[in-house]
Tab-separated table of N, CA and C in Angstrom:
chain	number	residue	atom	x	y	z
A	1	MET	N	77.929	10.843	120.885
A	1	MET	CA	78.855	11.087	119.799
A	1	MET	C	79.768	9.875	119.658
A	2	SER	N	79.892	9.396	118.457
A	2	SER	CA	80.702	8.233	118.178
A	2	SER	C	82.187	8.596	118.190
A	3	LEU	N	82.999	7.682	118.660
A	3	LEU	CA	84.442	7.889	118.716
A	3	LEU	C	85.044	7.889	117.308
A	4	PHE	N	84.376	7.331	116.353
A	4	PHE	CA	84.870	7.246	114.987
A	4	PHE	C	84.121	8.196	114.058
A	5	SER	N	83.779	9.363	114.523
A	5	SER	CA	83.063	10.328	113.685
A	5	SER	C	83.989	10.863	112.594
A	6	PRO	N	83.435	11.280	111.480
A	6	PRO	CA	84.246	11.800	110.375
A	6	PRO	C	85.113	13.003	110.790
A	7	LYS	N	84.597	13.826	111.681
A	7	LYS	CA	85.332	15.010	112.123
A	7	LYS	C	86.598	14.606	112.880
A	8	ILE	N	86.485	13.671	113.802
A	8	ILE	CA	87.639	13.207	114.578
A	8	ILE	C	88.627	12.493	113.658
A	9	PHE	N	88.109	11.691	112.728
A	9	PHE	CA	88.976	10.983	111.789
A	9	PHE	C	89.773	11.976	110.934
A	10	THR	N	89.100	13.021	110.452
A	10	THR	CA	89.762	14.033	109.632
A	10	THR	C	90.852	14.753	110.414
A	11	ILE	N	90.594	15.122	111.640
A	11	ILE	CA	91.583	15.796	112.486
A	11	ILE	C	92.773	14.877	112.744
A	12	ALA	N	92.504	13.622	113.037
A	12	ALA	CA	93.591	12.663	113.289
A	12	ALA	C	94.444	12.462	112.038
A	13	LEU	N	93.794	12.326	110.893
A	13	LEU	CA	94.510	12.138	109.640
A	13	LEU	C	95.366	13.364	109.314
A	14	PHE	N	94.826	14.549	109.523
A	14	PHE	CA	95.564	15.787	109.291
A	14	PHE	C	96.789	15.875	110.206
A	15	SER	N	96.643	15.455	111.445
A	15	SER	CA	97.761	15.457	112.394
A	15	SER	C	98.869	14.520	111.944
A	16	VAL	N	98.504	13.367	111.420
A	16	VAL	CA	99.497	12.413	110.920
A	16	VAL	C	100.264	13.025	109.748
A	17	PHE	N	99.555	13.693	108.832
A	17	PHE	CA	100.222	14.329	107.695
A	17	PHE	C	101.163	15.434	108.143
A	18	LEU	N	100.765	16.230	109.112
A	18	LEU	CA	101.630	17.291	109.617
A	18	LEU	C	102.876	16.715	110.256
A	19	THR	N	102.749	15.652	111.005
A	19	THR	CA	103.894	15.018	111.645
A	19	THR	C	104.839	14.455	110.599
A	20	ALA	N	104.301	13.841	109.572
A	20	ALA	CA	105.129	13.244	108.526
A	20	ALA	C	105.877	14.307	107.734
A	21	CYS	N	105.309	15.490	107.620
A	21	CYS	CA	105.929	16.553	106.834
A	21	CYS	C	106.909	17.398	107.632
A	22	SER	N	107.022	17.193	108.913
A	22	SER	CA	107.832	18.079	109.729
A	22	SER	C	109.079	17.417	110.285
A	23	SER	N	109.564	16.383	109.616
A	23	SER	CA	110.781	15.751	110.095
A	23	SER	C	111.804	15.674	108.966
A	24	LEU	N	113.050	15.489	109.357
A	24	LEU	CA	114.129	15.390	108.382
A	24	LEU	C	113.989	14.141	107.531
A	25	PRO	N	114.405	14.224	106.279
A	25	PRO	CA	114.488	13.002	105.471
A	25	PRO	C	115.450	12.032	106.163
A	26	GLU	N	115.197	10.755	106.040
A	26	GLU	CA	115.985	9.739	106.748
A	26	GLU	C	117.486	9.869	106.480
A	27	ASN	N	117.870	10.171	105.243
A	27	ASN	CA	119.302	10.236	104.945
A	27	ASN	C	119.979	11.519	105.436
A	28	LEU	N	119.223	12.476	105.966
A	28	LEU	CA	119.810	13.665	106.589
A	28	LEU	C	119.771	13.591	108.103
A	29	ASP	N	119.134	12.563	108.631
A	29	ASP	CA	119.020	12.408	110.072
A	29	ASP	C	120.303	11.816	110.640
A	30	THR	N	120.575	12.119	111.896
A	30	THR	CA	121.765	11.615	112.563
A	30	THR	C	121.465	11.401	114.038
A	31	THR	N	122.204	10.515	114.656
A	31	THR	CA	122.045	10.306	116.095
A	31	THR	C	122.936	11.266	116.878
A	32	ASN	N	123.779	12.001	116.171
A	32	ASN	CA	124.676	12.967	116.796
A	32	ASN	C	123.889	14.205	117.219
A	33	GLU	N	123.776	14.423	118.522
A	33	GLU	CA	123.026	15.579	119.013
A	33	GLU	C	123.803	16.879	118.851
A	34	SER	N	125.091	16.778	118.522
A	34	SER	CA	125.939	17.967	118.367
A	34	SER	C	126.169	18.340	116.908
A	35	VAL	N	125.356	17.822	116.010
A	35	VAL	CA	125.528	18.139	114.591
A	35	VAL	C	125.416	19.659	114.404
A	36	VAL	N	126.327	20.221	113.624
A	36	VAL	CA	126.362	21.666	113.389
A	36	VAL	C	125.490	21.986	112.179
A	37	THR	N	124.503	22.859	112.379
A	37	THR	CA	123.611	23.248	111.284
A	37	THR	C	123.682	24.740	110.997
A	38	ASP	N	124.456	25.467	111.781
A	38	ASP	CA	124.590	26.912	111.612
A	38	ASP	C	125.884	27.219	110.864
A	39	TYR	N	125.776	27.853	109.713
A	39	TYR	CA	126.937	28.129	108.868
A	39	TYR	C	127.977	28.989	109.591
A	40	GLN	N	127.547	30.070	110.238
A	40	GLN	CA	128.493	30.958	110.920
A	40	GLN	C	129.223	30.238	112.051
A	41	LEU	N	128.523	29.397	112.780
A	41	LEU	CA	129.159	28.610	113.832
A	41	LEU	C	130.216	27.691	113.220
A	42	TRP	N	129.888	27.046	112.109
A	42	TRP	CA	130.828	26.149	111.443
A	42	TRP	C	132.068	26.897	110.963
A	43	VAL	N	131.870	28.058	110.328
A	43	VAL	CA	132.983	28.840	109.801
A	43	VAL	C	133.921	29.274	110.923
A	44	ASN	N	133.364	29.596	112.090
A	44	ASN	CA	134.172	30.104	113.192
A	44	ASN	C	134.746	29.016	114.093
A	45	MET	N	134.496	27.751	113.778
A	45	MET	CA	135.069	26.660	114.572
A	45	MET	C	136.563	26.559	114.294
A	46	LYS	N	137.308	26.011	115.268
A	46	LYS	CA	138.741	25.800	115.074
A	46	LYS	C	138.968	24.871	113.890
A	47	ASP	N	140.044	25.131	113.143
A	47	ASP	CA	140.354	24.336	111.952
A	47	ASP	C	140.543	22.857	112.250
A	48	SER	N	140.984	22.541	113.452
A	48	SER	CA	141.243	21.135	113.771
A	48	SER	C	139.969	20.354	114.087
A	49	THR	N	138.854	21.054	114.152
A	49	THR	CA	137.595	20.398	114.496
A	49	THR	C	137.140	19.458	113.384
A	50	ASP	N	136.711	18.269	113.760
A	50	ASP	CA	136.216	17.271	112.816
A	50	ASP	C	134.748	16.996	113.140
A	51	ALA	N	133.937	18.050	113.067
A	51	ALA	CA	132.539	17.976	113.490
A	51	ALA	C	131.643	17.438	112.384
A	52	GLU	N	130.525	16.852	112.796
A	52	GLU	CA	129.498	16.453	111.836
A	52	GLU	C	128.660	17.693	111.549
A	53	VAL	N	128.399	17.949	110.258
A	53	VAL	CA	127.655	19.141	109.860
A	53	VAL	C	126.508	18.770	108.930
A	54	ARG	N	125.457	19.595	108.992
A	54	ARG	CA	124.333	19.503	108.052
A	54	ARG	C	124.133	20.917	107.529
A	55	LEU	N	124.534	21.154	106.290
A	55	LEU	CA	124.460	22.477	105.686
A	55	LEU	C	123.767	22.377	104.337
A	56	GLY	N	123.143	23.460	103.936
A	56	GLY	CA	122.436	23.456	102.664
A	56	GLY	C	122.536	24.779	101.949
A	57	GLY	N	121.993	24.807	100.754
A	57	GLY	CA	121.994	26.036	99.974
A	57	GLY	C	121.677	25.768	98.519
A	58	VAL	N	122.198	26.638	97.668
A	58	VAL	CA	121.978	26.577	96.226
A	58	VAL	C	123.289	26.180	95.557
A	59	ILE	N	123.239	25.212	94.670
A	59	ILE	CA	124.443	24.766	93.975
A	59	ILE	C	124.956	25.886	93.061
A	60	ALA	N	126.234	26.260	93.261
A	60	ALA	CA	126.872	27.281	92.427
A	60	ALA	C	127.657	26.633	91.295
A	61	SER	N	128.359	25.532	91.593
A	61	SER	CA	129.116	24.844	90.550
A	61	SER	C	129.412	23.408	90.966
A	62	VAL	N	129.653	22.573	89.962
A	62	VAL	CA	129.990	21.164	90.173
A	62	VAL	C	131.180	20.838	89.284
A	63	THR	N	132.208	20.226	89.882
A	63	THR	CA	133.392	19.842	89.127
A	63	THR	C	133.734	18.399	89.450
A	64	ASN	N	133.775	17.551	88.427
A	64	ASN	CA	134.175	16.163	88.641
A	64	ASN	C	135.692	16.072	88.584
A	65	LEU	N	136.265	15.517	89.646
A	65	LEU	CA	137.695	15.315	89.748
A	65	LEU	C	138.000	13.845	89.487
A	66	GLU	N	139.224	13.437	89.685
A	66	GLU	CA	139.614	12.062	89.374
A	66	GLU	C	138.831	11.016	90.178
A	67	ASP	N	138.676	11.235	91.479
A	67	ASP	CA	138.026	10.228	92.323
A	67	ASP	C	136.883	10.763	93.178
A	68	ARG	N	136.526	12.019	92.967
A	68	ARG	CA	135.431	12.615	93.735
A	68	ARG	C	134.862	13.799	92.977
A	69	THR	N	133.755	14.323	93.482
A	69	THR	CA	133.086	15.453	92.852
A	69	THR	C	133.078	16.626	93.822
A	70	ARG	N	133.500	17.788	93.330
A	70	ARG	CA	133.536	19.017	94.134
A	70	ARG	C	132.273	19.811	93.849
A	71	VAL	N	131.530	20.141	94.919
A	71	VAL	CA	130.290	20.912	94.789
A	71	VAL	C	130.450	22.196	95.584
A	72	GLU	N	130.365	23.336	94.899
A	72	GLU	CA	130.400	24.629	95.583
A	72	GLU	C	128.961	25.075	95.796
A	73	VAL	N	128.667	25.484	97.036
A	73	VAL	CA	127.290	25.803	97.422
A	73	VAL	C	127.220	27.200	98.025
A	74	VAL	N	126.241	27.989	97.591
A	74	VAL	CA	125.934	29.262	98.240
A	74	VAL	C	125.042	28.903	99.420
A	75	ASN	N	125.575	29.088	100.634
A	75	ASN	CA	124.874	28.633	101.831
A	75	ASN	C	123.616	29.439	102.107
A	76	LEU	N	122.550	28.719	102.468
A	76	LEU	CA	121.314	29.307	102.978
A	76	LEU	C	120.963	28.560	104.251
A	77	PRO	N	120.402	29.247	105.236
A	77	PRO	CA	119.955	28.526	106.436
A	77	PRO	C	118.951	27.441	106.051
A	78	ILE	N	118.987	26.320	106.782
A	78	ILE	CA	118.052	25.232	106.504
A	78	ILE	C	116.956	25.213	107.553
A	79	ASP	N	115.782	24.741	107.156
A	79	ASP	CA	114.656	24.676	108.086
A	79	ASP	C	114.643	23.340	108.817
A	80	SER	N	113.580	23.074	109.542
A	80	SER	CA	113.502	21.869	110.378
A	80	SER	C	113.452	20.571	109.577
A	81	VAL	N	113.129	20.658	108.291
A	81	VAL	CA	113.137	19.462	107.443
A	81	VAL	C	114.387	19.402	106.570
A	82	GLY	N	115.339	20.303	106.825
A	82	GLY	CA	116.605	20.293	106.117
A	82	GLY	C	116.610	21.030	104.797
A	83	LYS	N	115.514	21.690	104.457
A	83	LYS	CA	115.433	22.390	103.173
A	83	LYS	C	116.005	23.800	103.301
A	84	PRO	N	116.885	24.196	102.366
A	84	PRO	CA	117.398	25.569	102.383
A	84	PRO	C	116.261	26.566	102.199
A	85	ASP	N	116.302	27.650	102.982
A	85	ASP	CA	115.247	28.663	102.950
A	85	ASP	C	115.639	29.766	101.971
A	86	ILE	N	115.011	29.780	100.795
A	86	ILE	CA	115.356	30.755	99.759
A	86	ILE	C	114.865	32.162	100.091
A	87	ASN	N	114.077	32.314	101.147
A	87	ASN	CA	113.604	33.632	101.557
A	87	ASN	C	114.598	34.350	102.456
A	88	LEU	N	115.677	33.672	102.845
A	88	LEU	CA	116.697	34.277	103.689
A	88	LEU	C	117.934	34.597	102.858
A	89	ASP	N	118.721	35.548	103.349
A	89	ASP	CA	119.936	35.948	102.630
A	89	ASP	C	121.015	34.887	102.741
A	90	PRO	N	121.814	34.719	101.677
A	90	PRO	CA	122.956	33.800	101.730
A	90	PRO	C	123.936	34.250	102.817
A	91	GLU	N	124.605	33.272	103.424
A	91	GLU	CA	125.534	33.562	104.513
A	91	GLU	C	126.985	33.378	104.091
A	92	GLY	N	127.222	32.917	102.882
A	92	GLY	CA	128.568	32.652	102.409
A	92	GLY	C	128.539	31.454	101.481
A	93	ARG	N	129.710	30.872	101.249
A	93	ARG	CA	129.813	29.690	100.388
A	93	ARG	C	130.598	28.610	101.113
A	94	PHE	N	130.334	27.381	100.728
A	94	PHE	CA	131.139	26.270	101.217
A	94	PHE	C	131.323	25.266	100.096
A	95	VAL	N	132.325	24.422	100.271
A	95	VAL	CA	132.626	23.387	99.292
A	95	VAL	C	132.381	22.037	99.942
A	96	ALA	N	131.755	21.145	99.197
A	96	ALA	CA	131.527	19.776	99.658
A	96	ALA	C	132.105	18.824	98.625
A	97	TYR	N	132.685	17.742	99.104
A	97	TYR	CA	133.218	16.710	98.218
A	97	TYR	C	132.404	15.441	98.390
A	98	VAL	N	131.989	14.869	97.270
A	98	VAL	CA	131.230	13.624	97.252
A	98	VAL	C	132.116	12.583	96.590
A	99	ASP	N	132.289	11.426	97.229
A	99	ASP	CA	133.119	10.374	96.654
A	99	ASP	C	132.550	9.909	95.319
A	100	GLY	N	133.442	9.710	94.351
A	100	GLY	CA	133.044	9.184	93.055
A	100	GLY	C	132.518	10.248	92.110
A	101	PHE	N	132.050	9.776	90.966
A	101	PHE	CA	131.501	10.639	89.921
A	101	PHE	C	130.038	10.930	90.200
A	102	VAL	N	129.652	12.199	90.096
A	102	VAL	CA	128.252	12.590	90.190
A	102	VAL	C	127.913	13.332	88.900
A	103	ASP	N	126.872	12.907	88.238
A	103	ASP	CA	126.472	13.536	86.980
A	103	ASP	C	126.093	14.993	87.244
A	104	PRO	N	126.744	15.946	86.577
A	104	PRO	CA	126.427	17.366	86.775
A	104	PRO	C	124.968	17.718	86.481
A	105	VAL	N	124.293	16.908	85.691
A	105	VAL	CA	122.873	17.158	85.440
A	105	VAL	C	122.069	16.927	86.721
A	106	SER	N	122.465	15.920	87.509
A	106	SER	CA	121.782	15.654	88.777
A	106	SER	C	122.002	16.785	89.768
A	107	LEU	N	123.199	17.340	89.758
A	107	LEU	CA	123.535	18.442	90.661
A	107	LEU	C	123.653	19.732	89.844
A	108	ALA	N	122.578	20.108	89.186
A	108	ALA	CA	122.585	21.273	88.302
A	108	ALA	C	122.714	22.575	89.084
A	109	GLN	N	123.397	23.538	88.474
A	109	GLN	CA	123.544	24.859	89.077
A	109	GLN	C	122.164	25.442	89.360
A	110	GLY	N	122.003	26.018	90.555
A	110	GLY	CA	120.740	26.629	90.952
A	110	GLY	C	119.809	25.710	91.720
A	111	ARG	N	120.133	24.435	91.799
A	111	ARG	CA	119.288	23.476	92.507
A	111	ARG	C	119.538	23.559	94.009
A	112	LEU	N	118.490	23.378	94.804
A	112	LEU	CA	118.622	23.359	96.257
A	112	LEU	C	119.170	22.011	96.704
A	113	ILE	N	120.083	22.046	97.683
A	113	ILE	CA	120.736	20.824	98.142
A	113	ILE	C	121.077	20.956	99.620
A	114	THR	N	121.074	19.836	100.320
A	114	THR	CA	121.523	19.790	101.710
A	114	THR	C	122.448	18.598	101.867
A	115	PHE	N	123.541	18.812	102.611
A	115	PHE	CA	124.554	17.799	102.851
A	115	PHE	C	124.618	17.438	104.324
A	116	LEU	N	124.931	16.188	104.589
A	116	LEU	CA	125.285	15.728	105.932
A	116	LEU	C	126.654	15.092	105.798
A	117	GLY	N	127.621	15.573	106.567
A	117	GLY	CA	128.968	15.026	106.435
A	117	GLY	C	129.887	15.491	107.533
A	118	GLN	N	131.176	15.229	107.350
A	118	GLN	CA	132.203	15.596	108.324
A	118	GLN	C	132.927	16.850	107.850
A	119	SER	N	133.101	17.795	108.773
A	119	SER	CA	133.863	19.001	108.493
A	119	SER	C	135.336	18.642	108.417
A	120	LYS	N	136.005	19.125	107.406
A	120	LYS	CA	137.438	18.899	107.227
A	120	LYS	C	138.104	20.250	106.996
A	121	SER	N	139.381	20.341	107.329
A	121	SER	CA	140.099	21.589	107.083
A	121	SER	C	141.574	21.320	106.860
A	122	ARG	N	142.180	22.231	106.124
A	122	ARG	CA	143.616	22.200	105.904
A	122	ARG	C	144.037	23.646	105.697
A	123	LYS	N	144.927	24.109	106.546
A	123	LYS	CA	145.371	25.506	106.543
A	123	LYS	C	144.157	26.405	106.700
A	124	SER	N	143.908	27.277	105.741
A	124	SER	CA	142.778	28.203	105.889
A	124	SER	C	141.544	27.749	105.115
A	125	GLN	N	141.574	26.552	104.547
A	125	GLN	CA	140.439	26.065	103.779
A	125	GLN	C	139.615	25.076	104.594
A	126	LYS	N	138.309	25.189	104.462
A	126	LYS	CA	137.380	24.252	105.107
A	126	LYS	C	136.485	23.664	104.042
A	127	TRP	N	136.097	22.417	104.237
A	127	TRP	CA	135.150	21.785	103.338
A	127	TRP	C	134.386	20.721	104.100
A	128	VAL	N	133.399	20.170	103.449
A	128	VAL	CA	132.585	19.112	104.039
A	128	VAL	C	132.819	17.840	103.243
A	129	SER	N	133.236	16.774	103.935
A	129	SER	CA	133.382	15.467	103.322
A	129	SER	C	132.055	14.752	103.518
A	130	MET	N	131.363	14.469	102.421
A	130	MET	CA	129.969	14.072	102.489
A	130	MET	C	129.711	12.634	102.869
A	131	ILE	N	128.719	12.468	103.690
A	131	ILE	CA	128.168	11.148	104.004
A	131	ILE	C	126.933	10.950	103.125
A	132	THR	N	126.114	11.984	103.021
A	132	THR	CA	124.873	11.867	102.257
A	132	THR	C	124.474	13.216	101.663
A	133	VAL	N	123.703	13.163	100.606
A	133	VAL	CA	123.237	14.346	99.880
A	133	VAL	C	121.731	14.233	99.732
A	134	PHE	N	121.030	15.352	99.885
A	134	PHE	CA	119.579	15.361	99.664
A	134	PHE	C	119.245	16.535	98.766
A	135	LEU	N	118.594	16.268	97.652
A	135	LEU	CA	118.195	17.306	96.695
A	135	LEU	C	116.728	17.655	96.885
A	136	PHE	N	116.414	18.930	96.752
A	136	PHE	CA	115.029	19.385	96.867
A	136	PHE	C	114.529	19.836	95.521
């Protein structure tokens, strides 16, 4: 049996495709091993915490402010590739701020989105100050 048989080549090629499809997009990846990806854990963290978070969901609304854009998101758990899972129940809502103007057409209501950023809080309000955004 040849080492380069079509069957072995097909299996190897399929394995490469599976590996490529099962990792986070580069702009959602982080070297921080303590990144928070669980919404309930994030909500229950102390207000003074300045943790790195990766959260996703469905865009509920977008508001352009003077120097940043406010995005309200209905949170959904994210899978291993960072995509919000629409088959699971929403866990709540969160607000994310993106520096500068973002065209509301790009961040249309109902679109799936995942953020990577820093958790911020003031009094009883929490939000995510964004480093990067990934749309699905």
